[in-house]
CSV table of C-alpha atoms and ligand atoms in Angstrom, one decimal:
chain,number,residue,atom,x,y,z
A,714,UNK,CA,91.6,95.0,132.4
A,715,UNK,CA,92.4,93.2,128.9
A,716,UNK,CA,89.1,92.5,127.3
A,717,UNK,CA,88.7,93.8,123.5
A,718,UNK,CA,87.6,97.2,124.8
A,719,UNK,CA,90.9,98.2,126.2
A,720,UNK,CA,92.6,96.7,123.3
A,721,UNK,CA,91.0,98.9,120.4
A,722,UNK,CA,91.5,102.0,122.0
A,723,UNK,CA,94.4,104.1,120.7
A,724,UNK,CA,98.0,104.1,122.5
A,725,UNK,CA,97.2,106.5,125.4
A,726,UNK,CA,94.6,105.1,126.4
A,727,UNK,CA,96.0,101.6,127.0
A,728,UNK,CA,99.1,102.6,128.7
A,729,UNK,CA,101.4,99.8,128.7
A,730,UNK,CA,98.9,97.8,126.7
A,731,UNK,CA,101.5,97.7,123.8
A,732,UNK,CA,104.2,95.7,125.6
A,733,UNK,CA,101.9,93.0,124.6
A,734,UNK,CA,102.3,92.5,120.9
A,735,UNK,CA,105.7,92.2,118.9
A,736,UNK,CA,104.6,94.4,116.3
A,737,UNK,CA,102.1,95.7,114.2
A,738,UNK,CA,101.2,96.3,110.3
A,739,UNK,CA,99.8,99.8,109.6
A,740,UNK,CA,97.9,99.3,106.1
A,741,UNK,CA,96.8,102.6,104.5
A,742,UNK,CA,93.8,101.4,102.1
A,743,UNK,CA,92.1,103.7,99.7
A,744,UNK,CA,90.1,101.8,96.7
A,745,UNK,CA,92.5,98.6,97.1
A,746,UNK,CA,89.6,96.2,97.4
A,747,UNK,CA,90.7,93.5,95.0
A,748,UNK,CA,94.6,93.6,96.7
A,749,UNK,CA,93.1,93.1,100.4
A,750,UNK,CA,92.6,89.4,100.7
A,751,UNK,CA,95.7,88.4,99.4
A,752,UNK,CA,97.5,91.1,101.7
A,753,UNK,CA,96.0,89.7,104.9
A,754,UNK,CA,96.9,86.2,103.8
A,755,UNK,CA,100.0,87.0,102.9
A,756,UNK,CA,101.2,88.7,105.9
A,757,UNK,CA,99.6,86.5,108.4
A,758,UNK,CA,101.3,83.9,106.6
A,759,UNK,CA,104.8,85.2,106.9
A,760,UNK,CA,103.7,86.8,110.4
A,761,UNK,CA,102.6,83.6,112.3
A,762,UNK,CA,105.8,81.6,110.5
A,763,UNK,CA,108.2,83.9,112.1
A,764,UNK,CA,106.0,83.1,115.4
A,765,UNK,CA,105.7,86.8,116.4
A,766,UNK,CA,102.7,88.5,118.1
A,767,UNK,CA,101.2,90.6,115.5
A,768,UNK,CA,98.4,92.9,114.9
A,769,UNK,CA,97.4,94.3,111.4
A,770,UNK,CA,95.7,97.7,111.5
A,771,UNK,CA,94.2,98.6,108.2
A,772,UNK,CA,93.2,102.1,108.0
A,773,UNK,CA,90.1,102.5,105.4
A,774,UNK,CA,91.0,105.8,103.9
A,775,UNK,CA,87.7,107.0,102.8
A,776,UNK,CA,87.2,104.1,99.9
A,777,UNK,CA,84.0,104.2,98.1
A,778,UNK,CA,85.0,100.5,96.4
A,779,UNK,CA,83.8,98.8,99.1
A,780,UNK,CA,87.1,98.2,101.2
A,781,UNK,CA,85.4,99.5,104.0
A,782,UNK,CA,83.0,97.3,104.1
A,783,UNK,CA,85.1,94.1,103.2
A,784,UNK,CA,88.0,95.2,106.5
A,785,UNK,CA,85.1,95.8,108.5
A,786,UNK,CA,83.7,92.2,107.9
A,787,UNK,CA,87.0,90.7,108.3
A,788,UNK,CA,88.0,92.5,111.6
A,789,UNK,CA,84.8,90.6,112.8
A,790,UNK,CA,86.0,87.1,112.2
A,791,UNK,CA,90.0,87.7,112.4
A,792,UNK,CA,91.1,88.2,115.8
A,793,UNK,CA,94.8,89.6,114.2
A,794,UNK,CA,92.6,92.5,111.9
A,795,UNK,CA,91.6,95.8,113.2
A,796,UNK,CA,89.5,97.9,110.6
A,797,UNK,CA,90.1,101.8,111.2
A,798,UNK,CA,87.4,103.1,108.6
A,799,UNK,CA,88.0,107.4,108.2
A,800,UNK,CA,84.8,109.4,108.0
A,801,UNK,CA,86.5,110.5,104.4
A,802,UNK,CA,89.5,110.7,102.5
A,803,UNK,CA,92.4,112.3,104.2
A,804,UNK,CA,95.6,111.1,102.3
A,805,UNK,CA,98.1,108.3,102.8
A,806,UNK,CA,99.6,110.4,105.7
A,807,UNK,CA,96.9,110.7,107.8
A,808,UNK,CA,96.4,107.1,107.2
A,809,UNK,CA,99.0,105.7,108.5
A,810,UNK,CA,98.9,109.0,111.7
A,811,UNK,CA,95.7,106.6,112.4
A,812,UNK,CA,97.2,103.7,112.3
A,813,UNK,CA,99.9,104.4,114.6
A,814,UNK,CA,97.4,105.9,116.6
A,815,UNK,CA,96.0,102.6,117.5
A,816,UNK,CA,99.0,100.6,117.0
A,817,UNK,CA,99.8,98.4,120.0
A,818,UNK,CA,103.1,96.7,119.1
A,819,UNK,CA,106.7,97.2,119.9
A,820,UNK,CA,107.9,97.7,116.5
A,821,UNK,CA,105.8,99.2,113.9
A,822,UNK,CA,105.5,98.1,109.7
A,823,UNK,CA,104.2,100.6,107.3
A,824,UNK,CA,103.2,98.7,103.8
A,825,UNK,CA,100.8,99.6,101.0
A,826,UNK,CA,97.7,97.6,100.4
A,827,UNK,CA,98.4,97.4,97.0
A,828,UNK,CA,100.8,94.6,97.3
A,829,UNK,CA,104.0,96.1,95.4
A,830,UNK,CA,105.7,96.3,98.8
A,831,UNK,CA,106.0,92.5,99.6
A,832,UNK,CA,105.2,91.2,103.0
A,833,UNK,CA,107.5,88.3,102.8
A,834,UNK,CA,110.2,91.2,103.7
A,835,UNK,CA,108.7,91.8,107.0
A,836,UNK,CA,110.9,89.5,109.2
A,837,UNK,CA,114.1,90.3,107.5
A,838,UNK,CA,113.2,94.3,108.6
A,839,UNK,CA,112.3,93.4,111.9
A,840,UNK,CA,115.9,91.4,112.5
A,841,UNK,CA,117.7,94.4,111.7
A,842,UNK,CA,115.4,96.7,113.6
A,843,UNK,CA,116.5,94.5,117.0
A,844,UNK,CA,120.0,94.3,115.8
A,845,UNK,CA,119.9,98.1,117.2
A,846,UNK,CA,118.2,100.1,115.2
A,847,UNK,CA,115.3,102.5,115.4
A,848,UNK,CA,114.1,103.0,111.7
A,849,UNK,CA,114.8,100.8,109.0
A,850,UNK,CA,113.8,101.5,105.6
A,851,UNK,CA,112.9,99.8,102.5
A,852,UNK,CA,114.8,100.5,99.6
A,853,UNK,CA,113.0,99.5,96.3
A,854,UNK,CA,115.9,98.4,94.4
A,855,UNK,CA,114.3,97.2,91.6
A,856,UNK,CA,111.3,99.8,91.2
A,857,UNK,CA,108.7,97.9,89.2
A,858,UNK,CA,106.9,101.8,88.6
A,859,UNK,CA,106.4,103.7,84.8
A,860,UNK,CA,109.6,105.1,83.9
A,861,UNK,CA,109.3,108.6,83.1
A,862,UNK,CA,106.7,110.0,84.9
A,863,UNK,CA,107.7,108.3,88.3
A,864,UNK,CA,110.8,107.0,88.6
A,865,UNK,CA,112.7,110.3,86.9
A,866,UNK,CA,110.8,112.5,89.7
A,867,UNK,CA,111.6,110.5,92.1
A,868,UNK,CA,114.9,109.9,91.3
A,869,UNK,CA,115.5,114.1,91.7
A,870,UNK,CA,113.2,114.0,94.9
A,871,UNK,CA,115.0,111.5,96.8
A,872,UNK,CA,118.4,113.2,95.7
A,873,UNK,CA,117.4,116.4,96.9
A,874,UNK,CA,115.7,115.0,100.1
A,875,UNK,CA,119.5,113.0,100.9
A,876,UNK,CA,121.3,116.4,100.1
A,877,UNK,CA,118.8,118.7,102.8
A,878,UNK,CA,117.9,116.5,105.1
A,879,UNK,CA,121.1,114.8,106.0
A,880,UNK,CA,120.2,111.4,106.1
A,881,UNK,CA,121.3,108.9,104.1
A,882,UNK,CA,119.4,106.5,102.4
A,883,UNK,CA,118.2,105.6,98.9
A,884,UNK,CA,114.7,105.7,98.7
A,885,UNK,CA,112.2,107.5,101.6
A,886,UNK,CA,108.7,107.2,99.4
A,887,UNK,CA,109.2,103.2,99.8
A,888,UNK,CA,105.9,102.5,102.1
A,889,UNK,CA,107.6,99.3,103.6
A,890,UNK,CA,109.3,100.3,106.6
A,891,UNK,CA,110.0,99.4,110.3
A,892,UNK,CA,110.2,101.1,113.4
A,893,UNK,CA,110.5,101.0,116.9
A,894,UNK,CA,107.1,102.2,118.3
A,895,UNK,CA,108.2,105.2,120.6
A,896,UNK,CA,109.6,106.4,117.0
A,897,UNK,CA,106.4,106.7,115.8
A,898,UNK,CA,104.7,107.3,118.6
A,899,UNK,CA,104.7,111.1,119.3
A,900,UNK,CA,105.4,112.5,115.9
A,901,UNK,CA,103.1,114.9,114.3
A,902,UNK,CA,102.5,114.4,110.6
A,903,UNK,CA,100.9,116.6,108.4
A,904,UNK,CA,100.7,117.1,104.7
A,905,UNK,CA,102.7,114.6,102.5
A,906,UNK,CA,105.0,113.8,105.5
A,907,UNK,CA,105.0,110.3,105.8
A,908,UNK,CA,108.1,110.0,103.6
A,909,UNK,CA,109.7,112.2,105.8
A,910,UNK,CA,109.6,109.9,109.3
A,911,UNK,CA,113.2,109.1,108.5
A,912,UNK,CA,114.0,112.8,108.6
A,913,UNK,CA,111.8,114.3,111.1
A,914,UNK,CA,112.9,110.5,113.5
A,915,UNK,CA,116.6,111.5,112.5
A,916,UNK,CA,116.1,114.8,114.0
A,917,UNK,CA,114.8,113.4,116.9
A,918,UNK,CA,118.1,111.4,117.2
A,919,UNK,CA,117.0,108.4,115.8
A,920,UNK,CA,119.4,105.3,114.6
A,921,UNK,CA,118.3,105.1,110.8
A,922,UNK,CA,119.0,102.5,107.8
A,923,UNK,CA,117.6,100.8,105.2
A,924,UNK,CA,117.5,97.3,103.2
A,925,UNK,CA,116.8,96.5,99.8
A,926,UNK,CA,113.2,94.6,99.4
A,927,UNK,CA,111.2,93.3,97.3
A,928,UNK,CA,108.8,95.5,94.5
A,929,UNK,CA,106.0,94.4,92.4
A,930,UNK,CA,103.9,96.1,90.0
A,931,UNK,CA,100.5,97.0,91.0
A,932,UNK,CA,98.0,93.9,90.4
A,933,UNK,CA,94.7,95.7,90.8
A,934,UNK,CA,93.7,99.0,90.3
A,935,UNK,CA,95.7,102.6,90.0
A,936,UNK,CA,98.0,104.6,91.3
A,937,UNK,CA,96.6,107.0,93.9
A,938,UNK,CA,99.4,110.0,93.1
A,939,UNK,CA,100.7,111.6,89.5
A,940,UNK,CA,103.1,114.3,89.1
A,941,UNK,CA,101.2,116.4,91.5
A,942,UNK,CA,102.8,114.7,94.2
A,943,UNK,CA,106.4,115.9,93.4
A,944,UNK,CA,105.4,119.7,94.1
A,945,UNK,CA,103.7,118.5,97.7
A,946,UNK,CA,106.5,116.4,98.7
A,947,UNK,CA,108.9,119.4,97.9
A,948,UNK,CA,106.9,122.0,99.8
A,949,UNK,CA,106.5,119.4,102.5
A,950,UNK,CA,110.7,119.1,102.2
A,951,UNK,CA,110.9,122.8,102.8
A,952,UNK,CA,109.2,122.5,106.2
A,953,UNK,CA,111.1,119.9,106.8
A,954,UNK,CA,114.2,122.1,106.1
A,955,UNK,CA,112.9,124.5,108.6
A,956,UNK,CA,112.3,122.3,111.2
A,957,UNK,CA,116.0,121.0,111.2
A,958,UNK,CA,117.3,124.1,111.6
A,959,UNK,CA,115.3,126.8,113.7
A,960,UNK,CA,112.9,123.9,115.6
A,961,UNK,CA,114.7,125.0,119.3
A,962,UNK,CA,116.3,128.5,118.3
A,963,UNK,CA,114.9,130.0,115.7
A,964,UNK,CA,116.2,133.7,116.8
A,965,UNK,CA,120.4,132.2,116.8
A,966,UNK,CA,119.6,132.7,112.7
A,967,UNK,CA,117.0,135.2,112.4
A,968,UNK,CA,118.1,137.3,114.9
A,969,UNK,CA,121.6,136.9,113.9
A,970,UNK,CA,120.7,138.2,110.3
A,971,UNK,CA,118.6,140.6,111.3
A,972,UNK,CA,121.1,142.0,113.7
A,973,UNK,CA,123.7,142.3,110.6
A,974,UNK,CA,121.3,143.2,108.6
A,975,UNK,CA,120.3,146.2,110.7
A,976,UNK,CA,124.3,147.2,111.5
A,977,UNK,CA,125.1,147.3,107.5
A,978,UNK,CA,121.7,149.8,107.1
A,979,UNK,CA,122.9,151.8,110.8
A,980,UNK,CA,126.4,152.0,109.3
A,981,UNK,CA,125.0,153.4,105.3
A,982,UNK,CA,122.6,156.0,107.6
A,983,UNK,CA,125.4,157.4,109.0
A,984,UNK,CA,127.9,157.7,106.1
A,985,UNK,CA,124.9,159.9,104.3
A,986,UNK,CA,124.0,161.3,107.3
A,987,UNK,CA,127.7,162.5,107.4
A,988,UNK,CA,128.0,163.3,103.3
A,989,UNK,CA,124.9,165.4,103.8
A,990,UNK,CA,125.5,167.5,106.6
A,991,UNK,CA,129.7,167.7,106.3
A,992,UNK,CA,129.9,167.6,102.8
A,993,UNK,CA,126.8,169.2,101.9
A,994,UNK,CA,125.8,167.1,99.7
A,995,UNK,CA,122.6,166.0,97.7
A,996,UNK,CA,121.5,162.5,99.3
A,997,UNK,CA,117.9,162.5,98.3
A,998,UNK,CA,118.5,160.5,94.5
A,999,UNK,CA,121.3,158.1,96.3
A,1000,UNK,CA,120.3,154.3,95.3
A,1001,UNK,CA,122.6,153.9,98.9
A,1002,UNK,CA,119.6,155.6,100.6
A,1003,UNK,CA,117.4,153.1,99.6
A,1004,UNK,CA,119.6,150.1,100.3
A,1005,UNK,CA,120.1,151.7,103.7
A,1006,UNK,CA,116.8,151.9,104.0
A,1007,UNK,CA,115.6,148.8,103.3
A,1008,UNK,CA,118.8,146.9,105.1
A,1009,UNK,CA,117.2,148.9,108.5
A,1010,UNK,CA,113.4,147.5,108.0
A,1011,UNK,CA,114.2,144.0,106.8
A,1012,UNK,CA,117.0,144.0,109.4
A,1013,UNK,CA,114.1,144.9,111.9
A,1014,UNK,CA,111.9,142.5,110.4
A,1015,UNK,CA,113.6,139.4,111.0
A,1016,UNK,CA,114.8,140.3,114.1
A,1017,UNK,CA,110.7,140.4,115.2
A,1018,UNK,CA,110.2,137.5,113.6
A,1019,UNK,CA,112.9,135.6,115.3
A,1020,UNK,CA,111.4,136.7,118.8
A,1021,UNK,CA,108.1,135.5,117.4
A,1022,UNK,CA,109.6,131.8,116.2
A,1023,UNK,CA,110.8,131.4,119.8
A,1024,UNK,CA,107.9,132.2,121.1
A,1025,UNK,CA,106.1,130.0,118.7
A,1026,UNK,CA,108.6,127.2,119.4
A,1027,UNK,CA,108.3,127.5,123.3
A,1028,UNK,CA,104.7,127.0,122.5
A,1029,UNK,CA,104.8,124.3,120.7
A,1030,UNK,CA,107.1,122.5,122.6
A,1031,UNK,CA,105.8,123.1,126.2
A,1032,UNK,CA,101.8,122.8,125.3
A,1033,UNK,CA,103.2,119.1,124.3
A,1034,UNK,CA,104.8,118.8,127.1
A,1035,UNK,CA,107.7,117.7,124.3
A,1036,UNK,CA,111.2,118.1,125.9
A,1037,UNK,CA,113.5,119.6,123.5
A,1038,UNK,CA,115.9,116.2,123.6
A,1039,UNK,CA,115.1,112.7,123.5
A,1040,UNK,CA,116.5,110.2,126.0
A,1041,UNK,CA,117.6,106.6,124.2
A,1042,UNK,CA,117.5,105.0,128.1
A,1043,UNK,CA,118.5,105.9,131.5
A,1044,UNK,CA,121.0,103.1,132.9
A,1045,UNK,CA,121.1,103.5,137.0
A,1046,UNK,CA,122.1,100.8,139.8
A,1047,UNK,CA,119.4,102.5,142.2
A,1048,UNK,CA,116.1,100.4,143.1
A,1049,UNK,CA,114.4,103.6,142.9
B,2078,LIG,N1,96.4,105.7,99.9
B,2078,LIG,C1,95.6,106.2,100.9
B,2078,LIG,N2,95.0,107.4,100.8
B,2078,LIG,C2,95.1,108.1,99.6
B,2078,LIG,C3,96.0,107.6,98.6
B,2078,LIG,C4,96.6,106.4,98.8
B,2078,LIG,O1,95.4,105.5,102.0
B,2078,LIG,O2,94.5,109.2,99.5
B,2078,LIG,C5,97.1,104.4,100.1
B,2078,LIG,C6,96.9,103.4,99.0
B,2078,LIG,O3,95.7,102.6,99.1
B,2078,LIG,C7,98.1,102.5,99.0
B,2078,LIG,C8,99.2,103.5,99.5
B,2078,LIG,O4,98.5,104.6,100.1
B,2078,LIG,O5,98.0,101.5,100.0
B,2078,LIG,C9,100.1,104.0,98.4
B,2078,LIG,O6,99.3,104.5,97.3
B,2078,LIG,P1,99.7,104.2,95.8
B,2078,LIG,O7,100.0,102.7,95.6
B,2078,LIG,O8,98.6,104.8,95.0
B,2078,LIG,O9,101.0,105.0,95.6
B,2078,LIG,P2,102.3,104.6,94.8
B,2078,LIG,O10,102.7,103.2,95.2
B,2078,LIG,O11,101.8,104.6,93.4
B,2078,LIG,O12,103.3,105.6,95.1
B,2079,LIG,MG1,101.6,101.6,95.2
């Protein structure tokens, strides 16, 4: 079966559909109506120069400008445009979640509608994507964004994000960015996460770098995010943080400090214990008695909340049926 209807459905139901198409262009679109018609020209442009197979999704993300309505009547009459329209507006990350949802190609490129990112980069991400990599991310050397009140946050952001997360490069909020489908294909994303496939693919074992391309100042219209966005991204960063360490055994650190934590307030019980009934002393005003104390609950604590993160781990991992490693091939000589 390969008539349209297969083809628009998302990535489970067509199988192994997406063989078919080199890659595709996930769009996020909310309120970019002036930027969309140069976009599409300009990436089918580059697209059908480099004489790849390519789809562009655009995901309508609740726009009340009337991009909807102008993807929708393109999709119509382009066969290389497929208009995802949300029922409302659920954020850039949930966006592009859509996107990939429906995404048929080998490789994946994320862009913004609003034409900074610059689709004349495309091929040269692609090239080093095949020359083995599984990511590859744009770096926006030469940010064309207000100085203060974005570049400065971001500047602290991405530092912060390279320090936690571990991996190396420059610049995670650039939009334009390649990856190999099966990257893509099973990650959850929630919250402001987007910026964080490099981190949550390099904790799935993931070959990650990035490329300097192109920026431009926005053309039409305004900046979706202000300040705001800092705070989410950090929050979202300490999930992230969490997820690197405790995502298979959360109780080897909980348990481990509730363990010690627990010892320390056994060991202060029984030195009062003994000054009390040996010594015959007063314990009851004792700030020790207190720090005991509270060393026994919280050592409790955590150790119940370790045995509750595995148990919410296992869960999470087995009602995905997601294996707790990731398998780059299988080489065999066996016709089986
Ligand atoms: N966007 C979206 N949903 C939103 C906010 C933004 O789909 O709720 C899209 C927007 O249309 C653009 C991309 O996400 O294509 C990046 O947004 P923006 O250019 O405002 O962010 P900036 O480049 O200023 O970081
Ligand atoms: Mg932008």
């Amino acid at each position: 079966m390969t008539n349209g209807l297969v083809k628009s459905g998302t990535r489970e139901q067509n199988g192994a559909m997406w063989a078919d198409v080199d890659v595709t262009i996930v769009i996020p679109v909310h309120d970019e109506v002036e930027s969309l018609p140069y976009l599409l020209e300009a990436i089918a442009k580059t697209l059908i120069a480099s004489e790849l197979s390519y789809e562009i999704i655009c995901v309508d993300d609740g726009s009340t400008d009337g991009s909807a309505e102008f993807l929708k009547e393109q999709a119509l009459v382009r066969s290389d445009l497929k208009a995802v329209i949300l029922r409302r507006n659920y954020g850039q990350t949930a966006a592009m979640a859509a996107g990939f949802n429906y995404a048929l190609g080998k490789a994946i490129v994320t862009l913004d509608a609003d034409l900074q990112n610059d689709p004349k980069d495309i091929p040269m991400l692609l090239a080093k994507l095949e020359s083995g990599y599984d990511l590859v991310s744009g770096w926006r050397q030469n940010r064309q964004d207000g100085a203060v009140k974005r570049l400065l946050p971001s500047k602290i952001a991405n530092w912060l994000i390279r320090h936690t997360t571990g991996v190396n490069i420059h610049d995670y909020g650039c939009s334009l960015k390649a990856y190999r489908a099966e990257v893509v294909a099973d990650m959850n994303l929630y919250g402001e996460l987007h910026r964080f496939i490099p981190a949550l693919a390099y904790i799935e074992g993931a070959r990650i770098t990035e490329m300097p391309v192109r920026h431009h100042s926005r053309r039409f219209g305004r900046s979706k995010y202000g300040l705001w966005r800092t705070f989410r991204v950090l929050m979202d960063l300490l999930t992230i943080l969490f997820m690197k360490r405790f995502l298979t055994r959360p109780m080897h650190v909980f348990g481990l400090l509730g363990l010690i934590s627990m010892v320390l307030g056994t060991a202060i019980g029984i030195y009062l214990t003994w000054v009390k009934l040996v010594l015959g002393q007063n314990i009851g005003n004792r700030p020790l008695l207190i720090l005991g104390v509270l060393l026994l609950v919280t050592g409790v604590q955590l150790f119940c909340f370790g045995l509750l993160a595995e148990l919410l781990m296992r869960t999470y991992h087995e009602s995905q049926g997601r294996p707790i490693y990731r398998v780059r091939e299988v080489v065999t000589n066996s016709v089986q």
